[in-house]
Coordinates of C-alpha atoms and ligand atoms in Angstrom, one line a residue:
Chain A
M58 CA 43.0 18.8 -40.0
G59 CA 42.7 20.2 -36.5
D60 CA 45.3 21.2 -33.9
M61 CA 47.5 18.8 -31.9
I62 CA 45.8 17.9 -28.7
K63 CA 46.4 15.4 -25.9
G64 CA 43.8 12.5 -25.8
N65 CA 42.5 13.1 -22.3
E66 CA 42.1 16.8 -22.8
A67 CA 40.4 16.3 -26.2
I68 CA 37.9 13.9 -24.5
A69 CA 37.3 16.5 -21.7
E70 CA 36.7 19.3 -24.2
A71 CA 34.5 17.1 -26.3
A72 CA 32.3 16.3 -23.3
V73 CA 32.0 20.0 -22.5
R74 CA 31.0 20.7 -26.1
A75 CA 28.5 17.9 -26.0
G76 CA 26.7 19.7 -23.2
A77 CA 28.1 17.9 -20.1
R78 CA 27.7 20.3 -17.1
L79 CA 28.7 18.1 -14.2
Y80 CA 32.0 16.3 -13.6
A81 CA 32.9 14.7 -10.4
G82 CA 35.9 12.4 -10.0
Y83 CA 39.1 11.4 -8.2
P84 CA 42.6 11.4 -9.8
I85 CA 44.2 8.2 -11.1
T86 CA 46.8 7.8 -13.8
P87 CA 46.4 7.7 -16.8
S88 CA 43.0 9.5 -16.7
T89 CA 43.9 12.4 -14.4
E90 CA 44.2 15.1 -17.1
I91 CA 40.5 14.8 -17.8
M92 CA 39.7 16.0 -14.3
E93 CA 42.5 18.6 -14.2
Y94 CA 41.3 20.1 -17.4
L95 CA 37.7 20.2 -16.2
S96 CA 38.7 21.8 -12.9
W97 CA 39.0 25.1 -14.7
R98 CA 37.0 24.4 -17.8
M99 CA 33.7 23.5 -16.1
P100 CA 33.6 26.7 -14.0
E101 CA 34.5 28.7 -17.1
I102 CA 31.4 27.6 -18.9
G103 CA 29.1 27.7 -15.9
G104 CA 29.2 23.9 -15.2
T105 CA 29.9 22.0 -12.0
F106 CA 33.2 20.5 -11.1
V107 CA 33.7 18.6 -7.9
Q108 CA 36.9 17.0 -6.7
A109 CA 35.3 14.1 -4.9
E110 CA 36.8 12.4 -1.9
S111 CA 36.9 9.0 -3.7
E112 CA 35.7 7.3 -6.8
L113 CA 32.7 6.0 -4.9
A114 CA 31.7 9.6 -4.1
G115 CA 32.5 10.7 -7.6
I116 CA 30.1 8.3 -9.3
N117 CA 27.5 9.0 -6.7
M118 CA 27.8 12.7 -7.5
V119 CA 27.2 11.7 -11.1
V120 CA 24.1 9.9 -9.8
G121 CA 22.9 13.1 -8.3
G122 CA 23.6 15.2 -11.3
A123 CA 22.0 12.7 -13.7
A124 CA 18.9 12.5 -11.4
C125 CA 18.5 16.2 -12.0
G126 CA 18.7 15.6 -15.8
V127 CA 22.1 17.3 -16.2
R128 CA 24.7 15.7 -18.6
S129 CA 27.0 14.3 -16.0
F130 CA 30.1 12.2 -16.2
T131 CA 33.2 10.9 -14.5
A132 CA 36.5 9.3 -15.5
S133 CA 38.9 6.9 -14.0
S134 CA 41.0 3.8 -14.5
G135 CA 41.6 0.3 -13.1
P136 CA 41.1 0.4 -9.3
G137 CA 39.0 3.5 -9.5
M138 CA 36.6 1.9 -12.0
S139 CA 36.2 -1.0 -9.6
L140 CA 34.9 1.4 -7.0
K141 CA 32.6 3.0 -9.5
Q142 CA 30.7 -0.2 -10.3
E143 CA 28.4 0.5 -7.3
G144 CA 27.2 3.8 -8.8
I145 CA 27.1 2.5 -12.4
T146 CA 24.7 -0.3 -11.5
Q147 CA 22.5 2.2 -9.7
L148 CA 22.5 4.7 -12.6
Y149 CA 21.4 1.8 -14.8
D150 CA 18.8 0.7 -12.4
E151 CA 17.2 4.1 -12.0
E152 CA 17.4 4.6 -15.8
L153 CA 19.6 7.7 -15.4
A154 CA 21.7 8.8 -18.4
A155 CA 25.4 9.3 -17.6
V156 CA 28.8 8.8 -19.2
V157 CA 31.7 7.0 -17.6
I158 CA 35.2 7.1 -19.0
N159 CA 37.6 4.3 -18.4
V160 CA 41.2 5.1 -19.5
V161 CA 42.2 1.5 -19.2
R162 CA 45.5 0.5 -17.5
Y163 CA 46.9 -3.0 -17.0
G164 CA 46.6 -5.2 -14.0
N165 CA 44.5 -6.7 -11.2
G166 CA 44.3 -5.1 -7.7
I167 CA 46.1 -1.8 -7.7
G168 CA 47.3 -2.5 -11.2
T169 CA 50.2 -0.9 -13.2
L170 CA 50.6 2.2 -15.3
H171 CA 50.8 0.3 -18.6
T172 CA 48.2 0.9 -21.3
A173 CA 46.0 -2.1 -21.8
Q174 CA 42.6 -3.6 -22.6
C175 CA 42.2 -5.8 -19.6
D176 CA 38.8 -4.4 -18.6
Y177 CA 36.9 -5.6 -21.7
L178 CA 34.9 -8.2 -19.9
R179 CA 34.0 -5.9 -17.0
E180 CA 32.9 -3.1 -19.2
T181 CA 30.9 -5.2 -21.6
R182 CA 29.3 -7.3 -18.9
G183 CA 28.8 -4.8 -16.1
G184 CA 31.0 -5.2 -13.0
G185 CA 28.3 -4.3 -10.5
N186 CA 25.5 -6.3 -9.1
G187 CA 22.5 -7.2 -11.1
D188 CA 21.4 -7.7 -14.7
Y189 CA 22.7 -4.9 -16.8
R190 CA 24.9 -3.7 -19.6
T191 CA 26.3 -0.3 -20.5
I192 CA 26.9 0.8 -24.1
V193 CA 30.6 0.6 -24.6
L194 CA 32.4 2.8 -27.1
C195 CA 36.1 2.1 -27.9
P196 CA 38.0 4.6 -30.0
E197 CA 41.2 3.9 -32.0
S198 CA 42.3 7.5 -32.3
I199 CA 41.9 10.9 -30.6
Q200 CA 39.6 12.1 -33.3
E201 CA 37.4 9.0 -32.8
A202 CA 37.5 9.4 -29.1
V203 CA 36.2 13.0 -29.5
D204 CA 33.4 11.9 -31.8
L205 CA 32.4 9.0 -29.6
T206 CA 32.3 11.2 -26.5
G207 CA 29.5 13.2 -28.0
L208 CA 27.8 10.0 -29.2
A209 CA 28.1 8.5 -25.7
F210 CA 26.1 11.4 -24.2
D211 CA 23.5 11.1 -27.0
L212 CA 23.1 7.4 -26.7
A213 CA 23.0 7.5 -22.9
E214 CA 20.0 9.9 -23.1
K215 CA 18.3 8.2 -26.0
Y216 CA 18.1 4.9 -24.1
R217 CA 18.3 6.3 -20.5
T218 CA 21.3 4.2 -19.7
V219 CA 25.0 4.5 -19.0
A220 CA 27.5 4.8 -21.8
T221 CA 31.1 3.9 -21.2
L222 CA 33.9 5.3 -23.2
M223 CA 36.5 2.6 -22.9
T224 CA 39.7 4.0 -24.1
E225 CA 43.3 3.1 -23.3
G226 CA 46.2 4.7 -21.3
A227 CA 48.2 5.4 -24.4
L228 CA 45.4 7.1 -26.2
G229 CA 44.8 9.3 -23.1
Q230 CA 48.4 10.3 -23.0
M231 CA 49.3 10.7 -26.7
M232 CA 48.8 13.8 -28.9
E233 CA 47.3 13.8 -32.4
P234 CA 45.7 16.4 -34.6
C235 CA 42.0 16.5 -34.0
E236 CA 38.9 18.5 -35.1
L237 CA 36.8 19.4 -32.1
P238 CA 33.0 19.5 -32.6
E239 CA 30.8 22.6 -32.4
F240 CA 29.2 23.5 -29.0
K241 CA 25.9 21.8 -28.5
E242 CA 23.0 23.6 -26.8
V243 CA 22.9 22.6 -23.2
K244 CA 19.6 20.8 -22.5
R245 CA 18.3 19.3 -19.3
Q246 CA 16.4 16.1 -19.5
P247 CA 12.7 16.8 -18.9
W248 CA 12.5 13.9 -16.4
G249 CA 15.2 15.4 -14.2
F250 CA 14.3 16.4 -10.6
D251 CA 13.1 20.0 -10.3
G252 CA 11.8 19.9 -6.8
K253 CA 8.2 19.9 -8.1
Y254 CA 7.7 16.1 -8.3
S255 CA 7.0 16.4 -12.0
Y256 CA 9.0 13.2 -12.7
K257 CA 7.4 10.5 -10.5
K258 CA 9.9 7.8 -10.2
V259 CA 8.9 5.0 -7.8
G260 CA 11.3 3.8 -5.1
I261 CA 12.6 0.3 -5.0
F262 CA 10.0 -0.8 -2.5
D263 CA 7.1 -0.3 -4.9
R264 CA 8.7 -2.0 -7.9
D265 CA 7.7 -5.0 -10.0
S266 CA 10.9 -6.6 -11.2
M267 CA 9.0 -9.2 -13.2
K268 CA 7.5 -6.4 -15.4
E269 CA 10.7 -4.4 -15.4
A270 CA 12.6 -7.4 -16.7
V271 CA 10.5 -7.5 -19.8
L272 CA 11.1 -3.8 -20.5
L273 CA 14.8 -4.2 -19.8
N274 CA 15.0 -7.0 -22.4
E275 CA 13.1 -4.9 -24.9
K276 CA 15.5 -2.0 -24.3
H277 CA 18.5 -4.2 -24.8
D278 CA 17.1 -5.7 -28.0
L279 CA 16.5 -2.2 -29.3
I280 CA 20.1 -1.1 -28.5
K281 CA 21.4 -4.3 -30.1
A282 CA 19.4 -3.7 -33.3
N283 CA 20.3 0.0 -33.6
E284 CA 23.7 0.6 -32.2
Q285 CA 26.2 -1.9 -33.6
R286 CA 29.1 0.0 -35.0
W287 CA 32.3 -1.3 -36.5
E288 CA 34.9 -0.8 -39.3
D289 CA 35.8 -3.7 -41.5
G290 CA 38.1 -4.4 -44.5
D291 CA 38.5 -7.3 -47.0
I292 CA 36.3 -9.8 -45.0
E293 CA 34.2 -11.1 -47.9
D294 CA 37.0 -13.3 -49.3
A295 CA 39.4 -13.5 -46.4
D296 CA 41.0 -16.8 -45.3
Y297 CA 41.6 -15.3 -41.9
V298 CA 39.7 -12.4 -40.2
F299 CA 41.4 -10.4 -37.5
V300 CA 39.2 -8.8 -34.8
A301 CA 40.6 -6.1 -32.6
Y302 CA 39.5 -2.7 -31.2
G303 CA 41.1 0.4 -29.9
L304 CA 44.8 1.0 -30.4
P305 CA 45.5 -2.7 -31.0
G306 CA 42.7 -2.5 -33.7
R307 CA 44.6 0.3 -35.3
S308 CA 47.9 -1.6 -35.4
T309 CA 46.0 -4.7 -36.6
K310 CA 44.7 -2.8 -39.6
G311 CA 48.3 -1.9 -40.4
A312 CA 49.4 -5.5 -40.0
V313 CA 46.5 -6.6 -42.3
E314 CA 47.7 -4.2 -45.0
Q315 CA 51.2 -5.6 -44.8
L316 CA 50.0 -9.2 -44.8
K317 CA 47.9 -8.5 -47.9
A318 CA 50.9 -7.0 -49.7
Q319 CA 52.7 -10.3 -49.0
G320 CA 49.8 -12.2 -50.7
H321 CA 47.8 -13.4 -47.7
K322 CA 44.1 -13.3 -47.9
V323 CA 43.3 -11.5 -44.6
G324 CA 40.7 -9.0 -43.4
F325 CA 39.7 -7.3 -40.2
I326 CA 36.7 -6.3 -38.1
R327 CA 37.3 -3.4 -35.7
P328 CA 34.4 -3.0 -33.2
I329 CA 33.8 0.7 -32.5
I330 CA 31.1 -0.2 -30.0
A331 CA 31.9 -3.3 -28.0
W332 CA 28.5 -3.7 -26.4
P333 CA 26.3 -4.3 -28.2
F334 CA 28.9 -6.5 -30.0
P335 CA 28.9 -5.9 -33.8
E336 CA 27.4 -9.3 -34.7
N337 CA 26.1 -7.9 -38.0
A338 CA 29.7 -7.5 -39.2
F339 CA 30.1 -11.3 -39.3
A340 CA 27.3 -11.8 -41.8
K341 CA 29.6 -10.5 -44.6
V342 CA 32.5 -12.7 -43.8
N343 CA 33.6 -15.3 -46.3
P344 CA 31.6 -18.5 -45.3
N345 CA 34.8 -20.6 -46.0
V346 CA 37.0 -18.5 -43.7
K347 CA 39.7 -20.6 -42.1
G348 CA 39.8 -18.8 -38.8
F349 CA 39.2 -15.6 -36.7
I350 CA 42.1 -14.1 -34.8
T351 CA 41.7 -11.6 -32.0
V352 CA 44.5 -9.2 -31.1
E353 CA 44.2 -8.0 -27.5
A354 CA 46.2 -6.1 -24.9
N355 CA 45.5 -8.3 -21.9
A356 CA 46.9 -11.5 -20.5
T357 CA 44.1 -14.1 -20.9
G358 CA 42.1 -13.1 -23.9
Q359 CA 38.7 -11.5 -23.3
L360 CA 37.4 -10.2 -26.7
V361 CA 38.0 -13.8 -28.0
D362 CA 34.9 -15.0 -26.1
D363 CA 32.6 -12.6 -27.9
V364 CA 34.1 -13.5 -31.2
A365 CA 33.6 -17.2 -30.6
L366 CA 30.1 -16.7 -29.4
T367 CA 29.3 -14.6 -32.5
V368 CA 30.9 -17.1 -34.8
K369 CA 28.7 -19.8 -33.2
K370 CA 25.7 -17.7 -33.5
S371 CA 26.0 -16.4 -37.1
M372 CA 28.3 -18.9 -38.9
K373 CA 29.4 -22.5 -38.8
S374 CA 30.4 -23.3 -35.3
D375 CA 33.5 -25.3 -36.2
I376 CA 35.5 -22.3 -37.5
P377 CA 38.5 -22.0 -35.3
V378 CA 39.0 -18.8 -33.2
Y379 CA 42.5 -17.8 -32.2
C380 CA 43.7 -15.3 -29.7
L381 CA 46.8 -13.2 -29.6
P382 CA 46.9 -11.6 -26.2
Y383 CA 49.9 -9.2 -25.9
V384 CA 49.3 -8.4 -22.2
Y385 CA 49.9 -4.7 -22.3
G386 CA 51.0 -1.9 -24.7
I387 CA 50.1 -1.6 -28.3
P388 CA 51.1 -4.7 -30.3
A389 CA 53.6 -4.0 -33.0
M390 CA 52.5 -4.7 -36.6
K391 CA 55.6 -6.9 -37.0
A392 CA 54.6 -9.1 -34.0
I393 CA 51.1 -9.5 -35.3
Q394 CA 52.4 -10.6 -38.7
E395 CA 54.9 -13.1 -37.1
D396 CA 52.2 -14.6 -34.9
F397 CA 49.8 -14.8 -37.9
V398 CA 52.4 -16.9 -39.7
K399 CA 52.5 -19.2 -36.7
I400 CA 48.7 -19.5 -36.6
A401 CA 48.7 -20.4 -40.3
A402 CA 51.4 -23.0 -39.7
G403 CA 49.4 -24.6 -36.9
E404 CA 52.0 -23.5 -34.2
I405 CA 49.5 -21.5 -32.2
K406 CA 46.4 -23.4 -31.3
E407 CA 42.9 -22.1 -31.4
V408 CA 41.1 -21.1 -28.2
Y409 CA 37.7 -22.2 -29.4
Chain B
M45 CA -9.9 20.8 23.4
A46 CA -6.6 19.8 21.9
K47 CA -6.1 20.9 18.4
S48 CA -5.0 18.2 15.9
K49 CA -2.2 19.4 13.7
K50 CA -2.5 19.1 10.0
I51 CA -0.2 16.6 8.3
A52 CA 1.9 18.1 5.5
E53 CA 0.4 17.6 2.1
I54 CA 3.5 15.8 0.8
A55 CA 3.5 13.2 3.6
K56 CA 0.0 11.9 3.6
K57 CA 0.7 8.3 2.7
T58 CA 0.9 5.8 5.5
S59 CA 4.3 4.6 6.6
S60 CA 5.4 1.1 7.7
F61 CA 7.6 1.9 10.7
C62 CA 7.3 -0.2 13.8
P63 CA 5.1 1.1 16.6
G64 CA 6.9 3.6 18.7
C65 CA 9.6 4.3 16.1
G66 CA 11.0 7.8 16.0
H67 CA 11.4 8.0 12.2
G68 CA 7.8 8.9 11.7
V69 CA 8.0 11.9 14.0
V70 CA 11.1 13.2 12.3
I71 CA 9.6 12.9 8.9
R72 CA 6.5 14.7 10.1
L73 CA 8.6 17.5 11.5
I74 CA 10.6 17.9 8.3
T75 CA 7.6 18.0 6.1
E76 CA 5.7 20.4 8.4
C77 CA 8.7 22.7 8.3
L78 CA 9.0 22.5 4.6
E79 CA 5.3 23.4 4.2
E80 CA 5.5 26.3 6.7
L81 CA 8.6 27.6 4.9
G82 CA 6.7 27.4 1.6
Q83 CA 9.3 24.9 0.2
D84 CA 7.2 21.7 0.0
K85 CA 6.9 22.0 -3.8
N86 CA 10.6 22.8 -4.1
I87 CA 12.3 19.9 -2.4
I88 CA 14.5 17.0 -3.4
F89 CA 15.3 14.3 -0.9
G90 CA 18.4 12.0 -1.0
I91 CA 17.3 9.1 1.2
G92 CA 19.6 6.7 2.8
V93 CA 19.4 2.9 3.1
G94 CA 17.9 1.4 6.2
C95 CA 14.6 2.2 7.9
S96 CA 15.1 5.8 6.7
S97 CA 14.4 4.5 3.2
L98 CA 10.8 3.8 4.3
L99 CA 10.5 7.5 4.0
G100 CA 10.6 7.1 0.2
G101 CA 7.3 5.3 0.2
V102 CA 5.6 8.1 2.3
L103 CA 6.7 11.2 0.4
E104 CA 5.0 12.8 -2.6
T105 CA 8.2 14.6 -3.7
D106 CA 11.3 14.3 -5.8
R107 CA 13.4 11.7 -4.0
L108 CA 16.2 9.3 -4.7
H109 CA 16.9 6.2 -2.8
C110 CA 20.7 6.6 -2.5
L111 CA 23.2 3.8 -2.2
H112 CA 24.1 2.8 1.3
G113 CA 26.1 5.7 2.8
R114 CA 26.3 7.9 -0.3
A115 CA 23.5 10.4 0.2
G116 CA 26.2 13.0 1.2
A117 CA 27.7 12.7 -2.3
V118 CA 24.4 12.5 -4.2
C119 CA 23.0 15.6 -2.4
T120 CA 26.2 17.5 -3.0
S121 CA 25.7 17.3 -6.8
M122 CA 21.9 17.7 -6.6
K123 CA 22.3 20.9 -4.7
R124 CA 25.1 22.1 -7.0
V125 CA 23.1 21.6 -10.2
N126 CA 19.8 22.7 -8.7
P127 CA 20.8 25.5 -6.3
D128 CA 17.3 26.9 -6.1
N129 CA 15.8 23.6 -4.8
I130 CA 15.9 22.6 -1.2
V131 CA 17.9 19.4 -0.9
V132 CA 17.7 17.2 2.2
A133 CA 19.8 14.1 3.0
Y134 CA 17.8 11.8 5.3
Q135 CA 19.9 9.0 6.7
G136 CA 20.4 6.7 9.7
D137 CA 23.5 6.5 11.8
G138 CA 24.8 3.3 10.2
D139 CA 24.3 4.9 6.8
A140 CA 25.8 8.3 7.6
Y141 CA 28.5 7.5 10.2
S142 CA 29.6 4.0 9.3
I143 CA 29.6 3.0 5.6
G144 CA 29.1 6.6 4.5
L145 CA 31.4 8.4 7.0
A146 CA 33.6 9.6 4.1
E147 CA 30.7 11.0 2.1
T148 CA 29.0 12.5 5.1
T149 CA 32.1 14.1 6.6
S150 CA 33.4 15.3 3.2
A151 CA 30.1 17.0 2.3
A152 CA 30.2 18.8 5.7
Y153 CA 33.9 19.5 5.2
R154 CA 33.3 21.1 1.8
N155 CA 30.4 23.1 3.4
E156 CA 28.0 21.9 0.8
K157 CA 24.8 23.9 0.9
F158 CA 22.3 21.2 1.6
T159 CA 20.7 20.0 4.9
A160 CA 21.4 16.6 6.5
I161 CA 18.9 15.1 8.9
L162 CA 20.7 12.2 10.5
V163 CA 18.6 9.8 12.6
N164 CA 20.7 8.2 15.4
N165 CA 19.0 5.2 16.9
T166 CA 22.3 3.7 18.1
N167 CA 22.0 0.6 15.8
Y168 CA 21.3 -0.7 12.3
G169 CA 17.6 -1.0 12.6
M170 CA 16.6 -2.4 9.2
T171 CA 19.0 -5.3 9.3
G172 CA 18.0 -6.4 12.8
G173 CA 19.9 -4.3 15.2
Q174 CA 23.7 -4.7 14.7
M175 CA 26.3 -2.4 16.3
S176 CA 26.9 0.9 14.6
N177 CA 29.4 3.7 15.2
T178 CA 26.9 5.3 17.7
T179 CA 26.1 2.2 19.7
M180 CA 26.6 3.1 23.4
P181 CA 29.3 1.6 25.6
G182 CA 28.0 -1.7 27.0
Q183 CA 25.0 -1.7 24.7
K184 CA 24.0 -5.2 23.6
T185 CA 23.3 -5.6 19.9
T186 CA 23.3 -8.7 17.6
T187 CA 27.0 -8.0 16.8
S188 CA 28.0 -6.9 20.3
P189 CA 26.2 -9.6 22.2
M190 CA 28.3 -9.1 25.4
G191 CA 27.8 -5.3 25.2
R192 CA 29.9 -2.9 23.2
D193 CA 33.5 -2.9 24.4
C194 CA 34.9 0.5 23.4
A195 CA 38.4 -0.8 24.1
I196 CA 38.2 -2.8 20.9
T197 CA 35.5 -0.9 19.0
G198 CA 36.3 2.8 19.7
N199 CA 34.0 5.3 21.2
P200 CA 30.6 6.2 19.9
I201 CA 31.1 8.9 17.3
K202 CA 29.8 12.5 17.8
F203 CA 29.4 13.8 14.4
P204 CA 27.7 17.2 15.2
E205 CA 30.5 18.0 17.6
L206 CA 33.1 17.2 15.0
V207 CA 31.4 19.4 12.4
A208 CA 30.8 22.3 14.8
D209 CA 34.4 22.2 16.1
Q210 CA 36.4 21.7 12.9
F211 CA 34.4 22.7 9.9
N212 CA 32.9 26.0 8.6
A213 CA 29.3 24.7 8.6
A214 CA 26.4 27.1 8.8
Y215 CA 24.2 25.3 11.4
V216 CA 24.7 22.3 13.6
A217 CA 22.3 20.9 16.2
R218 CA 21.2 17.7 18.0
G219 CA 17.7 17.1 19.0
A220 CA 15.6 14.2 20.3
V221 CA 12.0 12.9 19.9
N222 CA 11.5 11.5 23.4
T223 CA 9.3 14.2 24.9
P224 CA 6.8 16.8 23.5
A225 CA 9.1 19.6 24.6
N226 CA 12.1 18.0 22.9
I227 CA 10.1 17.4 19.8
N228 CA 9.1 21.1 19.7
K229 CA 12.7 22.1 20.1
L230 CA 13.8 19.7 17.4
K231 CA 11.3 21.2 15.0
G232 CA 13.0 24.6 15.7
Y233 CA 16.4 23.1 14.9
I234 CA 15.1 21.6 11.6
K235 CA 13.5 24.9 10.7
N236 CA 16.8 26.7 11.4
A237 CA 18.7 24.2 9.3
L238 CA 16.3 24.6 6.4
E239 CA 16.4 28.4 6.7
A240 CA 20.2 28.3 6.6
Q241 CA 19.9 26.4 3.3
I242 CA 17.3 28.7 1.9
N243 CA 19.6 31.6 2.6
G244 CA 22.6 29.8 1.0
E245 CA 24.6 30.0 4.2
G246 CA 26.3 26.6 3.9
Y247 CA 26.0 23.1 5.3
S248 CA 23.3 22.5 7.9
V249 CA 22.9 19.3 9.9
V250 CA 20.6 18.1 12.6
E251 CA 21.2 14.8 14.4
V252 CA 18.2 13.3 16.0
L253 CA 18.2 10.8 18.9
S254 CA 15.4 8.4 18.0
P255 CA 14.1 5.2 19.6
C256 CA 14.2 1.8 17.9
P257 CA 12.0 -0.1 20.3
T258 CA 12.0 -3.2 18.1
N259 CA 15.8 -3.7 18.2
W260 CA 16.4 -2.3 21.6
G261 CA 13.9 -4.9 22.9
M262 CA 11.9 -2.4 24.8
S263 CA 8.4 -1.0 24.9
P264 CA 8.1 2.4 23.2
L265 CA 7.8 4.0 26.6
K266 CA 10.9 2.4 28.0
A267 CA 12.7 3.4 24.8
M268 CA 11.9 7.0 25.4
E269 CA 13.2 6.7 28.9
R270 CA 16.4 5.2 27.6
I271 CA 16.9 8.3 25.4
E272 CA 16.4 10.5 28.4
N273 CA 18.6 8.5 30.9
E274 CA 21.3 7.1 28.8
L275 CA 21.6 8.8 25.4
I276 CA 21.2 12.4 26.2
P277 CA 23.9 12.5 28.9
Y278 CA 26.4 11.2 26.2
Y279 CA 24.9 12.9 23.2
P280 CA 23.9 16.4 24.6
L281 CA 21.1 18.2 22.9
G282 CA 21.2 21.7 21.6
E283 CA 22.6 24.0 18.9
F284 CA 26.3 23.6 18.5
K285 CA 26.6 26.2 15.8
T286 CA 24.0 28.8 15.4
R287 CA 23.5 30.9 12.3
E288 CA 25.0 34.3 12.1
V289 CA 22.1 36.1 10.5
K290 CA 23.1 39.5 9.5
Ligands
TPP605 C1 26.3 -1.7 0.4 C2 25.3 -2.3 1.4 N1 25.7 -2.9 2.5 C3 24.8 -3.4 3.4 C4 23.5 -3.2 3.2 C5 22.5 -3.8 4.2 N2 21.9 -2.8 5.1 C6 20.6 -2.3 4.8 S1 20.1 -1.2 6.0 C7 21.5 -1.3 6.8 C8 21.7 -0.6 8.1 C9 21.1 0.7 8.2 O1 21.3 1.3 9.4 P1 21.0 2.8 9.8 O2 21.6 3.6 8.8 O3 21.5 3.0 11.2 O4 19.5 3.0 9.6 P2 18.2 2.4 10.4 O5 17.8 1.2 9.8 O6 18.7 2.2 11.8 O7 17.2 3.5 10.3 C10 22.4 -2.2 6.2 C11 23.7 -2.6 6.8 C12 23.1 -2.5 2.0 N3 21.8 -2.3 1.7 N4 24.0 -2.0 1.2
SF4_606 S1 13.5 -1.4 13.2 FE1 13.7 0.3 14.6 S2 14.3 2.1 13.3 FE2 13.4 0.5 12.0 S3 11.2 0.9 11.8 FE3 11.5 -0.5 13.5 S4 11.7 0.7 15.3 FE4 12.0 2.1 13.6

């Protein structure tokens, strides 16, 4: 077992070890320690750190670094992530590889400082203009955050796209023992700008979007086929299957253990990658399951839509899908158990 | 017999600017300078949105069409990660001084070591001639139909003066493309700016007063006269900060 380390700092160090050599960003709680850490760490290892004048500038600096083939990334939260959508859609459009970290906090507009999962729909759908998705990785622990940070850079380059590490305020702020990965050799992408015009990218005025659309769908199909990741437990004979990711996913696993000890037939699916959604996980679920239950830290229920769509796609469409949205924070195992009893008793209605 | 000058290798493709537009001249000057300095195979452009983006279709070089206003940020990181390449931001006044004022000013403020060539045609050309931060007092545009009223819109911005006065930039100048003499001087400014970058001296910027006959509703010749009679008195030409070459 490794040393105790704070989530945000572990993520920053993991990015450095994964070969990231450009960070540009603007401070916002609860993500700020990532940039503070990199303000000394990047120069120490010969990388580039820029304290940008805004999130818009920060993500556009990532665009510049990524265009030169350098592993580049930024981090933010709520309102800052809204500003970054502009650059994210461009990174995707130019097929540039980059990583964006959202340490999610609760709220619309300027938001609050509470830890939450209210950006699920934005991160999995893409909040900027156009037709795009980013690969979205959502860790439940600091160790997993570290592992997924390295994976995020690898996947971004493999598919020439943006990978989003969608973590939560509490995970960024808490400390856990963690094993950091070895240093990766720093490699530049061969297609990055070198001033010699060896990578001939056409500008938007010469493009054929009809042809690009076909390629774009092929790429998405490939990502969907290859990159579904999840953890599951006891779903083959469950009456009810919980679906939750991140820190609520972790407490849901605990609640499932306790419910099983009380004799309930329950299981869980914890998406580790939220886009592409782990549809394959649902193939193993008991065909006679009585319902799916999402556990979420947001107000309206967001993950529940993907679960309902997946149930419709891969199972009988009349299986009820319930949602337990706990607004912000990490739902307590006790609360999840109590609400489960209400669902089983018909006191909480299904969403779909 | 007049000698015809050779067009730089990297800018041989035809452009689609309006007749009498100044952009083409500026691009020609930049690419000539790059070739003369032996940097034409060592160049990355961050190109703005607007008519300046038509440059993208002309060039045979590394170039990125940046989001509207953000070339200052994009070029910042391009130059930081590729310090041996020459990096040039090419933007219009709407791009650099309105939507991208923060990115443009902040790059200058941080003294980033790239070169900005900012084409000031006193309006948003590409979108049909709306008012920009450099539109002249009383100038009619599609969004200042009665003429720009500076009492409610502020005064036209003088970016080179701001940079020269307040920031520790390496080189700051303003040129114009209205006469052969001014074009020759402008070429000197662009070359100085690029040399400042080659020597790693810091941020270099050249603003260019350039005609937009289409949106000014003038013949190309009248547009040149407007630059001489109206723009230059407000936007003086020259080097505001010269290089301290040791
Ligand atoms: C975010 C965004 N807002 C608005 C536009 C529309 N737009 C395209 S070009 C332009 C004006 C560009 O003007 P300027 O920078 O002065 O360049 P010029 O066309 O005069 O060379 C605008 C507003 C855009 N492309 N992106
Ligand atoms: S609209 Fe104006 S700036 Fe644009 S190409 Fe035509 S003349 Fe040039």
